[in-house]
Amino acid sequence: MTLEPFGARLRHAMDTRGPLCVGIDPHASLLTSWGLNDDIAGLERFTRTVVEALADRVAVLKPQSAFFERFGSRGIAVLEKAVEEARAAGALVLMDAKRGDIGSTMGAYAATYLDKDSPLFSDAVTVSPYLGFGSLRPALDAAAVSGAGVFVLALTSNPEGAEVQRATAADGRSLAQLMLDHMAAENEGATPLGSVGAVVGATLGDAGVDLAINGPLLAPGIGAQGATPADLPAVFGDAVGNVVPSVSRGVLRHGPDASGLREAAGRFADEVRGAVSGS
């Protein structure tokens, strides 16, 4: 059975659980700081702890696929279980894979993350549009069929991104704005929120683009990268109500104690609510 569209499910989760996304990023250094070995046993323990501590209370959990892939098939098995258990506990799972390709290869990526019969089926996946927005069509179509979402890189939090994303297209728009306009077209008429989101760094200051895409805005950079929830209104302006701030190390460094993870996530969620509401 097809799920309710991702945008509607995300809006409900944001309204009931708060608009916070917590990354699951098992860096070798984080495993070490938790007293774990940088091996499959450490990866499994770390991942299970985060899911059990947070999946019943945060809106979105965002596993970074690369940190599981580095362990090969055994790491992917841990990722599959994490996705299943997080979704069963009520969190939406955003797979941070940043896939981007063309034709049948993009179709295979879409089948991996956006086909309900896949063991890695997630509520949404991150993708890169810089082979042309049209290259994303297999993912956009697969997401529409399954009720999943797609988050498209627009203006990322890394400084190097500007040389591509701020470049000028033939019609004078920045490439980032061109991509955002494509996203707005995909979301046209969707209520309460479209299912095609943009990735826009919280570290950007004034984003300098039109973010009214009628879709969610994933905002990495909160915490370890230097941005705070108080920065969100300046970056996102009138679109701040659709922002899903993403925090990884800012929460994860409070492990391995589950209560420490919950308290840190709760603090960030409260700060985000205050910043978005202006209170």
mmCIF file of C-alpha atoms in Angstrom:
data_model
loop_
_atom_site.group_PDB
_atom_site.id
_atom_site.type_symbol
_atom_site.label_atom_id
_atom_site.label_comp_id
_atom_site.label_asym_id
_atom_site.label_seq_id
_atom_site.Cartn_x
_atom_site.Cartn_y
_atom_site.Cartn_z
ATOM 1 C CA MET A 1 0.000 0.000 0.000
ATOM 2 C CA THR A 2 1.358 3.437 -0.947
ATOM 3 C CA LEU A 3 2.241 5.628 2.014
ATOM 4 C CA GLU A 4 0.775 9.060 2.563
ATOM 5 C CA PRO A 5 3.062 11.534 0.718
ATOM 6 C CA PHE A 6 6.308 12.226 2.513
ATOM 7 C CA GLY A 7 5.649 15.969 2.744
ATOM 8 C CA ALA A 8 2.436 15.372 4.677
ATOM 9 C CA ARG A 9 4.071 12.799 6.958
ATOM 10 C CA LEU A 10 7.016 15.106 7.608
ATOM 11 C CA ARG A 11 4.760 18.061 8.395
ATOM 12 C CA HIS A 12 2.900 15.948 10.953
ATOM 13 C CA ALA A 13 6.149 14.702 12.498
ATOM 14 C CA MET A 14 7.550 18.234 12.721
ATOM 15 C CA ASP A 15 4.363 19.520 14.334
ATOM 16 C CA THR A 16 4.134 16.707 16.894
ATOM 17 C CA ARG A 17 7.787 15.866 17.614
ATOM 18 C CA GLY A 18 9.461 19.150 16.741
ATOM 19 C CA PRO A 19 11.392 20.061 13.582
ATOM 20 C CA LEU A 20 14.692 18.316 14.322
ATOM 21 C CA CYS A 21 16.749 15.833 12.347
ATOM 22 C CA VAL A 22 19.528 13.939 14.123
ATOM 23 C CA GLY A 23 22.257 12.371 12.030
ATOM 24 C CA ILE A 24 23.614 8.904 12.676
ATOM 25 C CA ASP A 25 27.257 9.451 11.738
ATOM 26 C CA PRO A 26 29.476 6.727 13.186
ATOM 27 C CA HIS A 27 32.827 8.450 12.646
ATOM 28 C CA ALA A 28 35.803 6.438 13.850
ATOM 29 C CA SER A 29 36.534 9.279 16.292
ATOM 30 C CA LEU A 30 33.010 9.137 17.718
ATOM 31 C CA LEU A 31 33.201 5.396 18.200
ATOM 32 C CA THR A 32 36.464 5.918 20.068
ATOM 33 C CA SER A 33 34.990 8.668 22.240
ATOM 34 C CA TRP A 34 32.180 6.278 23.175
ATOM 35 C CA GLY A 35 34.758 3.673 24.241
ATOM 36 C CA LEU A 36 33.980 1.484 21.225
ATOM 37 C CA ASN A 37 36.269 -0.166 18.714
ATOM 38 C CA ASP A 38 36.197 0.986 15.097
ATOM 39 C CA ASP A 39 34.779 -2.322 13.913
ATOM 40 C CA ILE A 40 31.451 -3.967 13.176
ATOM 41 C CA ALA A 41 30.706 -4.589 16.847
ATOM 42 C CA GLY A 42 31.363 -0.927 17.642
ATOM 43 C CA LEU A 43 29.285 0.229 14.672
ATOM 44 C CA GLU A 44 26.380 -1.988 15.696
ATOM 45 C CA ARG A 45 26.469 -0.892 19.330
ATOM 46 C CA PHE A 46 26.694 2.796 18.400
ATOM 47 C CA THR A 47 23.877 2.618 15.875
ATOM 48 C CA ARG A 48 21.548 0.602 18.094
ATOM 49 C CA THR A 49 22.086 3.016 20.980
ATOM 50 C CA VAL A 50 21.207 6.069 18.874
ATOM 51 C CA VAL A 51 18.110 4.437 17.392
ATOM 52 C CA GLU A 52 16.845 3.154 20.741
ATOM 53 C CA ALA A 53 17.453 6.520 22.412
ATOM 54 C CA LEU A 54 15.932 8.798 19.784
ATOM 55 C CA ALA A 55 13.678 7.049 17.270
ATOM 56 C CA ASP A 56 10.593 7.381 19.440
ATOM 57 C CA ARG A 57 10.963 11.145 19.915
ATOM 58 C CA VAL A 58 12.710 12.985 17.048
ATOM 59 C CA ALA A 59 11.024 13.717 13.739
ATOM 60 C CA VAL A 60 13.839 12.490 11.513
ATOM 61 C CA LEU A 61 16.879 10.262 11.847
ATOM 62 C CA LYS A 62 19.486 10.638 9.108
ATOM 63 C CA PRO A 63 21.994 7.808 8.733
ATOM 64 C CA GLN A 64 25.089 8.802 6.739
ATOM 65 C CA SER A 65 25.463 5.840 4.418
ATOM 66 C CA ALA A 66 29.212 6.244 3.862
ATOM 67 C CA PHE A 67 30.052 5.448 7.478
ATOM 68 C CA PHE A 68 28.276 2.106 7.113
ATOM 69 C CA GLU A 69 29.499 1.346 3.603
ATOM 70 C CA ARG A 70 33.129 1.524 4.751
ATOM 71 C CA PHE A 71 32.573 -1.780 6.589
ATOM 72 C CA GLY A 72 31.317 -3.521 3.444
ATOM 73 C CA SER A 73 28.352 -5.883 3.446
ATOM 74 C CA ARG A 74 28.379 -6.241 7.242
ATOM 75 C CA GLY A 75 28.074 -2.477 7.614
ATOM 76 C CA ILE A 76 25.180 -2.379 5.161
ATOM 77 C CA ALA A 77 23.458 -5.080 7.218
ATOM 78 C CA VAL A 78 23.725 -2.831 10.288
ATOM 79 C CA LEU A 79 22.286 0.045 8.251
ATOM 80 C CA GLU A 80 19.365 -2.055 7.042
ATOM 81 C CA LYS A 81 18.462 -3.012 10.601
ATOM 82 C CA ALA A 82 18.775 0.596 11.775
ATOM 83 C CA VAL A 83 16.407 1.795 9.058
ATOM 84 C CA GLU A 84 13.859 -0.878 9.912
ATOM 85 C CA GLU A 85 13.969 -0.272 13.665
ATOM 86 C CA ALA A 86 13.940 3.519 13.417
ATOM 87 C CA ARG A 87 10.892 3.513 11.170
ATOM 88 C CA ALA A 88 9.131 0.984 13.416
ATOM 89 C CA ALA A 89 9.655 3.351 16.367
ATOM 90 C CA GLY A 90 8.013 6.223 14.489
ATOM 91 C CA ALA A 91 10.949 8.255 13.196
ATOM 92 C CA LEU A 92 11.143 9.202 9.556
ATOM 93 C CA VAL A 93 14.401 7.957 8.051
ATOM 94 C CA LEU A 94 16.297 10.210 5.670
ATOM 95 C CA MET A 95 19.096 8.275 4.016
ATOM 96 C CA ASP A 96 22.024 10.623 3.520
ATOM 97 C CA ALA A 97 23.517 9.025 0.409
ATOM 98 C CA LYS A 98 23.837 12.054 -1.926
ATOM 99 C CA ARG A 99 23.407 9.900 -5.004
ATOM 100 C CA GLY A 100 23.560 11.440 -8.458
ATOM 101 C CA ASP A 101 23.824 9.800 -11.874
ATOM 102 C CA ILE A 102 21.902 9.384 -15.103
ATOM 103 C CA GLY A 103 19.462 6.995 -16.692
ATOM 104 C CA SER A 104 19.399 3.385 -15.555
ATOM 105 C CA THR A 105 22.068 4.013 -12.905
ATOM 106 C CA MET A 106 19.960 6.698 -11.256
ATOM 107 C CA GLY A 107 17.060 4.289 -11.552
ATOM 108 C CA ALA A 108 19.049 1.675 -9.639
ATOM 109 C CA TYR A 109 19.818 4.163 -6.871
ATOM 110 C CA ALA A 110 16.134 5.015 -6.735
ATOM 111 C CA ALA A 111 15.234 1.340 -6.441
ATOM 112 C CA THR A 112 17.718 0.952 -3.589
ATOM 113 C CA TYR A 113 16.287 3.685 -1.371
ATOM 114 C CA LEU A 114 12.807 4.465 -2.688
ATOM 115 C CA ASP A 115 11.301 1.078 -3.576
ATOM 116 C CA LYS A 116 9.176 -0.252 -0.708
ATOM 117 C CA ASP A 117 10.457 -3.782 -1.325
ATOM 118 C CA SER A 118 14.100 -2.787 -0.838
ATOM 119 C CA PRO A 119 15.760 -3.599 2.512
ATOM 120 C CA LEU A 120 17.133 -0.034 2.464
ATOM 121 C CA PHE A 121 13.798 1.638 1.723
ATOM 122 C CA SER A 122 13.801 4.987 3.476
ATOM 123 C CA ASP A 123 11.265 7.745 3.900
ATOM 124 C CA ALA A 124 13.548 10.040 1.898
ATOM 125 C CA VAL A 125 17.019 10.193 0.363
ATOM 126 C CA THR A 126 19.481 12.977 -0.440
ATOM 127 C CA VAL A 127 20.478 13.395 -4.091
ATOM 128 C CA SER A 128 22.799 15.617 -6.111
ATOM 129 C CA PRO A 129 21.301 17.509 -9.089
ATOM 130 C CA TYR A 130 24.517 18.758 -10.654
ATOM 131 C CA LEU A 131 24.312 16.379 -13.609
ATOM 132 C CA GLY A 132 21.190 18.384 -14.440
ATOM 133 C CA PHE A 133 17.905 18.384 -12.570
ATOM 134 C CA GLY A 134 16.390 16.125 -15.203
ATOM 135 C CA SER A 135 18.837 13.386 -14.230
ATOM 136 C CA LEU A 136 16.874 13.047 -10.981
ATOM 137 C CA ARG A 137 13.667 12.008 -12.742
ATOM 138 C CA PRO A 138 13.958 8.290 -11.865
ATOM 139 C CA ALA A 139 14.275 9.177 -8.175
ATOM 140 C CA LEU A 140 11.481 11.754 -8.272
ATOM 141 C CA ASP A 141 9.152 9.306 -10.005
ATOM 142 C CA ALA A 142 10.015 6.422 -7.671
ATOM 143 C CA ALA A 143 9.439 8.633 -4.635
ATOM 144 C CA ALA A 144 6.049 9.714 -5.926
ATOM 145 C CA VAL A 145 4.980 6.083 -6.385
ATOM 146 C CA SER A 146 6.077 4.945 -2.913
ATOM 147 C CA GLY A 147 5.111 8.053 -0.937
ATOM 148 C CA ALA A 148 8.755 8.850 -0.180
ATOM 149 C CA GLY A 149 10.685 12.104 -0.419
ATOM 150 C CA VAL A 150 13.794 13.444 -2.099
ATOM 151 C CA PHE A 151 16.121 16.108 -0.693
ATOM 152 C CA VAL A 152 18.071 17.849 -3.431
ATOM 153 C CA LEU A 153 21.396 19.580 -2.770
ATOM 154 C CA ALA A 154 20.973 23.306 -3.381
ATOM 155 C CA LEU A 155 23.299 25.431 -1.226
ATOM 156 C CA THR A 156 25.399 23.189 0.965
ATOM 157 C CA SER A 157 27.258 24.093 4.137
ATOM 158 C CA ASN A 158 30.755 23.290 2.812
ATOM 159 C CA PRO A 159 32.669 26.362 1.535
ATOM 160 C CA GLU A 160 33.750 24.593 -1.670
ATOM 161 C CA GLY A 161 30.151 24.196 -2.804
ATOM 162 C CA ALA A 162 29.850 27.845 -3.764
ATOM 163 C CA GLU A 163 32.070 27.516 -6.845
ATOM 164 C CA VAL A 164 29.385 25.362 -8.450
ATOM 165 C CA GLN A 165 26.199 26.333 -6.641
ATOM 166 C CA ARG A 166 26.722 30.116 -6.907
ATOM 167 C CA ALA A 167 27.810 29.939 -10.552
ATOM 168 C CA THR A 168 25.543 31.713 -13.026
ATOM 169 C CA ALA A 169 23.298 29.835 -15.426
ATOM 170 C CA ALA A 170 22.669 31.007 -18.974
ATOM 171 C CA ASP A 171 19.546 32.935 -17.933
ATOM 172 C CA GLY A 172 21.332 34.797 -15.133
ATOM 173 C CA ARG A 173 20.056 32.768 -12.203
ATOM 174 C CA SER A 174 22.524 31.052 -9.917
ATOM 175 C CA LEU A 175 22.644 27.302 -10.391
ATOM 176 C CA ALA A 176 21.306 26.938 -6.866
ATOM 177 C CA GLN A 177 18.314 29.130 -7.678
ATOM 178 C CA LEU A 178 17.734 27.189 -10.889
ATOM 179 C CA MET A 179 17.586 23.967 -8.892
ATOM 180 C CA LEU A 180 15.310 25.534 -6.278
ATOM 181 C CA ASP A 181 12.946 26.692 -9.015
ATOM 182 C CA HIS A 182 12.804 23.135 -10.368
ATOM 183 C CA MET A 183 11.937 21.918 -6.865
ATOM 184 C CA ALA A 184 9.181 24.499 -6.536
ATOM 185 C CA ALA A 185 7.694 23.268 -9.814
ATOM 186 C CA GLU A 186 7.720 19.682 -8.541
ATOM 187 C CA ASN A 187 5.923 20.724 -5.333
ATOM 188 C CA GLU A 188 3.323 22.974 -6.944
ATOM 189 C CA GLY A 189 -0.125 22.391 -5.467
ATOM 190 C CA ALA A 190 1.025 19.978 -2.760
ATOM 191 C CA THR A 191 -0.513 20.347 0.699
ATOM 192 C CA PRO A 192 0.418 20.723 3.470
ATOM 193 C CA LEU A 193 3.993 20.411 2.163
ATOM 194 C CA GLY A 194 5.621 19.065 -0.969
ATOM 195 C CA SER A 195 7.808 15.970 -0.890
ATOM 196 C CA VAL A 196 10.785 17.420 -2.782
ATOM 197 C CA GLY A 197 13.047 19.184 -0.316
ATOM 198 C CA ALA A 198 16.198 21.267 -0.609
ATOM 199 C CA VAL A 199 19.457 21.004 1.302
ATOM 200 C CA VAL A 200 20.499 24.511 2.368
ATOM 201 C CA GLY A 201 23.282 25.026 4.892
ATOM 202 C CA ALA A 202 22.474 26.757 8.165
ATOM 203 C CA THR A 203 25.970 28.273 8.074
ATOM 204 C CA LEU A 204 25.310 30.490 5.052
ATOM 205 C CA GLY A 205 24.185 33.703 6.759
ATOM 206 C CA ASP A 206 21.807 35.194 4.196
ATOM 207 C CA ALA A 207 21.142 32.430 1.666
ATOM 208 C CA GLY A 208 20.490 35.015 -1.071
ATOM 209 C CA VAL A 209 18.008 32.799 -2.922
ATOM 210 C CA ASP A 210 14.249 32.310 -3.038
ATOM 211 C CA LEU A 211 13.507 29.386 -0.731
ATOM 212 C CA ALA A 212 9.732 29.367 -1.247
ATOM 213 C CA ILE A 213 9.646 25.894 -2.805
ATOM 214 C CA ASN A 214 6.574 24.611 -0.913
ATOM 215 C CA GLY A 215 8.808 21.864 0.421
ATOM 216 C CA PRO A 216 11.028 21.064 3.392
ATOM 217 C CA LEU A 217 14.443 22.657 3.806
ATOM 218 C CA LEU A 218 17.057 20.410 5.381
ATOM 219 C CA ALA A 219 19.560 22.626 7.176
ATOM 220 C CA PRO A 220 22.882 20.959 8.012
ATOM 221 C CA GLY A 221 25.535 22.828 9.939
ATOM 222 C CA ILE A 222 23.915 23.157 13.373
ATOM 223 C CA GLY A 223 26.291 22.315 16.195
ATOM 224 C CA ALA A 224 29.801 21.188 15.299
ATOM 225 C CA GLN A 225 29.897 23.215 12.053
ATOM 226 C CA GLY A 226 29.215 26.426 13.945
ATOM 227 C CA ALA A 227 25.593 27.377 13.245
ATOM 228 C CA THR A 228 22.990 27.599 16.003
ATOM 229 C CA PRO A 229 19.187 27.435 15.953
ATOM 230 C CA ALA A 230 19.172 31.221 16.497
ATOM 231 C CA ASP A 231 20.765 31.626 13.033
ATOM 232 C CA LEU A 232 17.856 29.990 11.222
ATOM 233 C CA PRO A 233 15.551 33.024 10.740
ATOM 234 C CA ALA A 234 18.335 35.071 9.130
ATOM 235 C CA VAL A 235 19.208 32.292 6.692
ATOM 236 C CA PHE A 236 15.712 31.102 5.807
ATOM 237 C CA GLY A 237 13.520 34.176 6.250
ATOM 238 C CA ASP A 238 9.838 33.560 5.619
ATOM 239 C CA ALA A 239 10.520 29.889 4.833
ATOM 240 C CA VAL A 240 11.848 29.155 8.333
ATOM 241 C CA GLY A 241 8.687 27.262 9.270
ATOM 242 C CA ASN A 242 9.615 24.568 6.740
ATOM 243 C CA VAL A 243 13.175 24.124 8.005
ATOM 244 C CA VAL A 244 14.377 20.777 9.349
ATOM 245 C CA PRO A 245 17.653 21.574 11.140
ATOM 246 C CA SER A 246 20.125 18.708 11.103
ATOM 247 C CA VAL A 247 22.393 18.022 14.081
ATOM 248 C CA SER A 248 24.858 15.151 14.267
ATOM 249 C CA ARG A 249 27.946 15.508 16.437
ATOM 250 C CA GLY A 250 26.226 18.143 18.598
ATOM 251 C CA VAL A 251 23.959 15.359 19.886
ATOM 252 C CA LEU A 252 26.088 12.251 19.339
ATOM 253 C CA ARG A 253 28.995 13.503 21.422
ATOM 254 C CA HIS A 254 26.748 13.178 24.483
ATOM 255 C CA GLY A 255 26.704 9.372 24.147
ATOM 256 C CA PRO A 256 27.074 6.559 24.894
ATOM 257 C CA ASP A 257 24.562 7.193 27.665
ATOM 258 C CA ALA A 258 21.062 7.154 26.166
ATOM 259 C CA SER A 259 19.818 9.808 28.571
ATOM 260 C CA GLY A 260 22.612 12.133 27.432
ATOM 261 C CA LEU A 261 21.544 11.699 23.812
ATOM 262 C CA ARG A 262 17.901 12.350 24.683
ATOM 263 C CA GLU A 263 18.698 15.436 26.724
ATOM 264 C CA ALA A 264 20.897 16.915 23.991
ATOM 265 C CA ALA A 265 18.292 16.252 21.296
ATOM 266 C CA GLY A 266 15.610 17.769 23.516
ATOM 267 C CA ARG A 267 17.652 20.928 24.076
ATOM 268 C CA PHE A 268 18.226 21.394 20.363
ATOM 269 C CA ALA A 269 14.549 20.769 19.619
ATOM 270 C CA ASP A 270 13.483 23.387 22.188
ATOM 271 C CA GLU A 271 15.969 25.905 20.786
ATOM 272 C CA VAL A 272 14.710 25.291 17.254
ATOM 273 C CA ARG A 273 11.078 25.746 18.341
ATOM 274 C CA GLY A 274 11.995 29.031 20.015
ATOM 275 C CA ALA A 275 13.944 30.305 17.005
ATOM 276 C CA VAL A 276 11.216 29.374 14.525
ATOM 277 C CA SER A 277 8.416 30.863 16.631
ATOM 278 C CA GLY A 278 10.398 33.976 17.517
ATOM 279 C CA SER A 279 9.963 33.353 21.240
#
